[in-house]
XYZ file of C-alpha atoms in Angstrom:
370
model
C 102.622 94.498 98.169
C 100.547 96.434 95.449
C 101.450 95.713 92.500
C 105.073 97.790 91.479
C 105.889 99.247 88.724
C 109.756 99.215 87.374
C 111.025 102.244 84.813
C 114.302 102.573 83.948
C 116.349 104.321 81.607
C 118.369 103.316 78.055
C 121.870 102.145 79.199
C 124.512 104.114 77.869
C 126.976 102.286 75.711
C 129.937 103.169 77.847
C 128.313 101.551 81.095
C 128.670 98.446 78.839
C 131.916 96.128 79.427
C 134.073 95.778 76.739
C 133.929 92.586 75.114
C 136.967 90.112 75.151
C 139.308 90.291 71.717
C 139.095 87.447 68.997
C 140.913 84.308 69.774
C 142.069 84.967 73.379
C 140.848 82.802 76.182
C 140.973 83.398 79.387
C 143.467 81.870 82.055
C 143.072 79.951 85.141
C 142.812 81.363 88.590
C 146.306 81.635 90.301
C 148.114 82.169 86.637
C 150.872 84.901 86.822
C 152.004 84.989 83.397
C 150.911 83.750 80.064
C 152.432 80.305 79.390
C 154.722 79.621 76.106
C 152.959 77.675 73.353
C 156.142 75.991 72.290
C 157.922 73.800 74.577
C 157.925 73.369 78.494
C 157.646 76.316 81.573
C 161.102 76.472 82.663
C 161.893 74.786 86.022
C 161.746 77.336 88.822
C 165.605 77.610 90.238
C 166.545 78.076 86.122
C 164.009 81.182 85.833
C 165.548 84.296 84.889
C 164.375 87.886 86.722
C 162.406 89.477 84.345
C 164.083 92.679 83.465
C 161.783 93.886 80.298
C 158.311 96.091 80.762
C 155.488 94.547 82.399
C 153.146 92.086 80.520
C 149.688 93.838 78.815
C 146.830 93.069 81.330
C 144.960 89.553 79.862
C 141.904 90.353 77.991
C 139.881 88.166 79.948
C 140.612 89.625 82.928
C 140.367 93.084 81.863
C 136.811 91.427 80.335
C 136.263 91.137 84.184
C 136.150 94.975 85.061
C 133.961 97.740 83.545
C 136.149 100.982 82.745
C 135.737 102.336 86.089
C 137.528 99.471 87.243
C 134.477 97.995 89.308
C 134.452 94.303 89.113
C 131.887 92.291 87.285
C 131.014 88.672 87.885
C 132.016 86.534 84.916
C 129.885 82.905 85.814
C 127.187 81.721 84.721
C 125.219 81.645 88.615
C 125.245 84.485 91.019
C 128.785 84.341 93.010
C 128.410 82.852 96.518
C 125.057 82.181 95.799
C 123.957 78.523 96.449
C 121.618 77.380 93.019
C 118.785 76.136 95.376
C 118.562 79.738 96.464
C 117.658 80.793 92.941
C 114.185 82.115 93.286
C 111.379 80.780 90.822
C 110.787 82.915 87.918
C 107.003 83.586 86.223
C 106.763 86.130 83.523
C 103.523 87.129 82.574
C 103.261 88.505 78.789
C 100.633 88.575 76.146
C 98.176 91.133 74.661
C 97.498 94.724 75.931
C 93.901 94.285 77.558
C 94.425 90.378 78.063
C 94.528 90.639 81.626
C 97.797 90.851 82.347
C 97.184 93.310 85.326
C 94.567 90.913 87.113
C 96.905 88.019 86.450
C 99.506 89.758 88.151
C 97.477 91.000 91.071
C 96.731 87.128 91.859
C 100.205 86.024 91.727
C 100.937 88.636 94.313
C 97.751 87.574 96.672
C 99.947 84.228 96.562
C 102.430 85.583 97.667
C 104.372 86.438 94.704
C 106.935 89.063 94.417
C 105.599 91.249 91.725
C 107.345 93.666 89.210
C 105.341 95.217 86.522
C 107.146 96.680 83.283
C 110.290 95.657 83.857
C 112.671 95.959 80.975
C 113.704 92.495 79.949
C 117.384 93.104 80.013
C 116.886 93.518 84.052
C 115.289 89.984 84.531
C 118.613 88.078 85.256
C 119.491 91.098 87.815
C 116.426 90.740 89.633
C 116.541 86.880 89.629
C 120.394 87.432 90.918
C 118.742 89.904 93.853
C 116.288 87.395 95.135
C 118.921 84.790 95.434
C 121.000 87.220 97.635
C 117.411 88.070 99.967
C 118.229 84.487 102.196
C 114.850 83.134 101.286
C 112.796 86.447 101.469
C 112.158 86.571 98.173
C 111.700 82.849 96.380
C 109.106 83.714 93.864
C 109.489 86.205 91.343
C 106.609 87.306 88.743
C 107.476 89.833 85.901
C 104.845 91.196 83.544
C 106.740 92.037 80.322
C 104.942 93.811 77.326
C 105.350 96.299 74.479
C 105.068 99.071 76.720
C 108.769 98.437 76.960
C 109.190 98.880 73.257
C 112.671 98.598 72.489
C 113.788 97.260 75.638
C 110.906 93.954 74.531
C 113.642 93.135 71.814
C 116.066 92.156 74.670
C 113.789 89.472 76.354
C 114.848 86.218 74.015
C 118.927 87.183 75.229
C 117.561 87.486 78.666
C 115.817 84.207 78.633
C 118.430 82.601 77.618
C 120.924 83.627 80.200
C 117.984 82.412 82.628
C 118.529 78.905 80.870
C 122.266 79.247 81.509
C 122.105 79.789 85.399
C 119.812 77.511 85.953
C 116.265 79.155 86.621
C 112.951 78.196 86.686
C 110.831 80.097 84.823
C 107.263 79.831 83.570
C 105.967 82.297 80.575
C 102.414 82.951 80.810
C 101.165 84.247 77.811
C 97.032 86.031 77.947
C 95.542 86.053 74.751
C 91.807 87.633 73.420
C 90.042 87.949 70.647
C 90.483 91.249 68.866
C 86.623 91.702 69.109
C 86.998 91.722 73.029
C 89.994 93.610 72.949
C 88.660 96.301 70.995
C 85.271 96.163 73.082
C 87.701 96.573 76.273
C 89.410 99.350 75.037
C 86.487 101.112 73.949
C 84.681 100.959 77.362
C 87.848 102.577 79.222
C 87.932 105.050 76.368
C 91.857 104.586 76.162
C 93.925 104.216 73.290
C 95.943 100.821 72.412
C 100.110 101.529 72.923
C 101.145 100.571 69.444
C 98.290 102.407 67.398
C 99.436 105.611 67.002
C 97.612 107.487 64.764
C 95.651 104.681 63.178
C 92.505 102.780 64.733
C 92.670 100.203 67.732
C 92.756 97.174 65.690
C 96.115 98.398 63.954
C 97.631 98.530 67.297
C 96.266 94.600 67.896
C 97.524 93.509 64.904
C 101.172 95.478 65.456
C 101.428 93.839 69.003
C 100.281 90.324 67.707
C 103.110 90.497 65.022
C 105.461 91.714 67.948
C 104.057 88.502 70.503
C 103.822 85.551 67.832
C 107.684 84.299 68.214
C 106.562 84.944 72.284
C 103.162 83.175 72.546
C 104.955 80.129 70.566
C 107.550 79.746 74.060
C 104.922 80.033 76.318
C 104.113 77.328 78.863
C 100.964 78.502 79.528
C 98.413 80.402 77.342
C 95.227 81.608 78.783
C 92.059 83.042 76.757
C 90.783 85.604 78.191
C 87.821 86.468 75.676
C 85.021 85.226 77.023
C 86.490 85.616 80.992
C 85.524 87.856 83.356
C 87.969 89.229 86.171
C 87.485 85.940 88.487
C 87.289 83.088 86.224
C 90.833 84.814 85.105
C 91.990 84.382 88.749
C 90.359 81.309 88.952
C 92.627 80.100 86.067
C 95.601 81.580 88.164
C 94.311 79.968 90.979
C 94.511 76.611 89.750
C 97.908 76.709 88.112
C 99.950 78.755 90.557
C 98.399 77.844 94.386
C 99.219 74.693 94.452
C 97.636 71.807 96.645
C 97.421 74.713 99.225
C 93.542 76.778 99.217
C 94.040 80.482 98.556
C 94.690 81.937 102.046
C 91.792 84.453 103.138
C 92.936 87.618 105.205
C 90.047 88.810 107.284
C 89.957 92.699 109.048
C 86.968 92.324 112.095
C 86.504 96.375 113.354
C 84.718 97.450 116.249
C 83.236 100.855 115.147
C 80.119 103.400 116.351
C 77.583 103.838 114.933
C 77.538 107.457 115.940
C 81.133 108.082 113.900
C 79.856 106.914 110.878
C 80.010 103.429 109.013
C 83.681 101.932 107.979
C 84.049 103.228 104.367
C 85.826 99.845 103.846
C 83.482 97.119 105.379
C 82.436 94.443 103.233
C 80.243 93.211 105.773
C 78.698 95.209 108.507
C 76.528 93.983 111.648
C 74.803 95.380 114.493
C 75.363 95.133 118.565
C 72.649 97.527 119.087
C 70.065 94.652 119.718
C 72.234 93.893 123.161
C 71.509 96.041 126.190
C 74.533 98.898 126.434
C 76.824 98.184 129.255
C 76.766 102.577 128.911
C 73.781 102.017 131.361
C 75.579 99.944 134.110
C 77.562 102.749 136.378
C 80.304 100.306 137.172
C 81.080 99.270 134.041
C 80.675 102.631 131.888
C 84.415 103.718 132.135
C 85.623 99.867 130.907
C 85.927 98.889 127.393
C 84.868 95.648 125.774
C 88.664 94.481 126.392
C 87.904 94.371 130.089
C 86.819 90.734 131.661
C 83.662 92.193 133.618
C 81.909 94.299 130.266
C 82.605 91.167 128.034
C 81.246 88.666 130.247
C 78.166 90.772 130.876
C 77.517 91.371 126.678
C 78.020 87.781 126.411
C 75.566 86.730 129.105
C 72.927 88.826 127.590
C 69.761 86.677 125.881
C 70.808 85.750 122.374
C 74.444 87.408 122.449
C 76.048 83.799 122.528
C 73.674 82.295 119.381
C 74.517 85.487 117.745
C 78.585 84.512 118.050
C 77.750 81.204 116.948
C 75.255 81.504 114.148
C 77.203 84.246 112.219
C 80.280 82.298 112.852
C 78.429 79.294 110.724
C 77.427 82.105 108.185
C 81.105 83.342 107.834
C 82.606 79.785 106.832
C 79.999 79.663 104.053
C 80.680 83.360 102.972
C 85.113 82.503 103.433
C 84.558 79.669 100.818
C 82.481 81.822 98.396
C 84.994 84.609 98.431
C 87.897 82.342 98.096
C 86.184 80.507 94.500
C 85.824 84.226 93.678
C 89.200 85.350 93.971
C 88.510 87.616 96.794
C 91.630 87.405 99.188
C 90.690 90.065 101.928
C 87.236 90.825 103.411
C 86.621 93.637 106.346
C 83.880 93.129 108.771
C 82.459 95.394 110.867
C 80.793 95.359 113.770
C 79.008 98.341 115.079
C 77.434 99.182 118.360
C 76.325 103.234 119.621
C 79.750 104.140 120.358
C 82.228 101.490 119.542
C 83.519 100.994 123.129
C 82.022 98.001 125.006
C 79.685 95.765 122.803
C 81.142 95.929 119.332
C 84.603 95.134 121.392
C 83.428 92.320 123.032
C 81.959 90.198 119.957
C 84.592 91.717 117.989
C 87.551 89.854 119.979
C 85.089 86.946 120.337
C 84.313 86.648 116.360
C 88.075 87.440 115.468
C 88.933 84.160 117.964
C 86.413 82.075 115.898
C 87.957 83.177 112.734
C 91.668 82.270 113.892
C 90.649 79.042 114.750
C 89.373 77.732 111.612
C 92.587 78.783 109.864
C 91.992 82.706 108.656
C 94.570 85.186 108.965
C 92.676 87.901 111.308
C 93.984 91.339 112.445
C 91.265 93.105 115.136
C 91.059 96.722 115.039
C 89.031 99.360 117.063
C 88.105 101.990 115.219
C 86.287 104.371 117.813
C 87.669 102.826 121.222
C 89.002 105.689 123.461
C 87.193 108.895 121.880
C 84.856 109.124 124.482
């Protein structure tokens, strides 16, 4: 999942349901009529038949219904909704060009189901969704800022219906220096939200004034001034993967040479140095899937170190990308025309990889257009 981005509009006032009267609480489940405040229910054979016009609805349970009549859950957790299903709750906050982006990117390499400006007054709805998902969804990560301006001033109600059912929920506040926050927004030549028509630091100091009563909730504040992108992640790393390492997702393409290199590859190597099974009549209309053209690559002079050596190499490179934040790494492994060698080693590496515990996928690029 990229990272998703939630708009949504003002709710009308009349969407709103109307609020119970003054005094009046409601009655228990099964009630039929209001009781009498002043002596005993009558005993049922001396009941009368009730001849006059029917009672006014109670106000709690007309509390219970919008005006269109659609029913609205009155408790405190979702309805049918066991409270271990409640999913955990992170919401990422703090100043405009903080980091809140990269912080939420990482969540979401975790595995972390990511929404990004997502008016506070929708929190508890989207907590209440992921209980209903049967396990799908059990972590949730919001990033909540001032681009939500008026909608921000709803976040302290929402939190505390969040306390009310029950939900686990982190705040992580990102905090910088206004001297790196002005540098940042200088470089991208973008204008802080809250500025207006002033300068960029009027728009820091506005948003700090706006985040103080915020950053003093927070269970976690992170300074970002004198970060780059992966000691951020690093940082998010650390808090939110657990005992668990980072998982690493690895993409190993076959590709030709004579097609052009994989836009994508982070690492590329070359099959050329192993005689072309092209040459060999009875195995030029295979591919590097077939038995016969993999065991002839493989029993080639140095084809078998190769496997074994870069193998070595790619556990050192997994461990580097993993204290670097990098999740997902393509490599790509050419020969001339992407149909025998660069097949064979590429199923061969892709094995290796599997093995030692990284999530592979194997794709040939240029197989088949011969």
């Amino acid at each position: 999942m990229t990272e998703h981005e939630y708009r949504a509009h003002p709710t009308d006032e009349r969407d709103q349901a109307p609020t119970a009267a003054a005094g009046q609480a409601p009655r228990e489940t099964g009630e039929s009529r209001p009781r009498s405040d002043t002596g005993p229910e009558p005993a049922p054979d001396s009941a009368q038949p009730h001849t006059g016009p029917e009672p006014a609805p109670d106000s709690a349970e007309h509390d219970a219904r919008h005006e269109d009549g659609a029913q609205v859950s009155t408790d405190s957790t979702p309805p049918g909704v066991p409270e271990a299903a409640i999913p955990e709750l992170v919401i990422i906050s703090g100043m405009s060009g903080a980091g809140r982006s990269t912080a939420a990117k990482c969540l979401e390499d975790l595995g972390w189901f990511v929404v990004d400006n997502l008016p506070p007054a929708l929190i508890p709805t989207m907590v209440e969704l992921g209980a209903r998902s049967q396990g799908n969804v059990a972590r949730i990560a919001v990033v909540v800022d001032v681009r939500g301006r008026r909608f921000f001033d709803n976040l302290r109600e929402s939190l505390a219906d969040l306390e009310s059912k029950h939900v686990t929920r982190r705040i992580v506040f990102l905090e910088s220096s206004d001297d790196a926050l002005v540098r940042r927004f200088e470089s991208v030549r973008r204008p802080h939200p809250l500025q207006g028509d002033g300068r960029i630091v009027d728009g820091i100091d506005a948003e700090r004034e706006l985040l103080r009563e915020l950053r003093g909730d927070a269970d976690l504040v992170i300074d970002t001034s004198s970060l780059n992108v992966h000691e951020l992640r690093a940082k998010m790393d650390a808090q939110f993967a657990g005992e668990e390492e980072p998982e690493l997702r690895a993409t190993v393409m076959s590709f030709g040479f004579k097609y052009g290199l994989p836009v994508d590859a982070d690492l590329v190597v070359d099959m050329r140095f192993l005689p072309n099974p092209h040459w060999v009549p009875e195995l030029r209309p295979f591919t590097g899937l077939n038995e016969e053209v993999a065991a002839y690559v493989f029993n080639q002079p140095g084809a078998k170190e190769f496997l074994d050596r870069y193998a070595e190499l790619l556990q050192l490179v997994a461990a580097g990308y993993r204290r670097e934040g990098k999740r997902y790494v393509t490599i790509a492994v050419g020969c001339t025309g992407g149909k025998h060698r660069s097949v064979a080693m590429s199923e061969k590496l892709a094995a290796r990889l599997a093995a030692e515990g990284v999530e592979t996928v194997v794709v040939h690029r240029d197989m088949g257009r011969e």
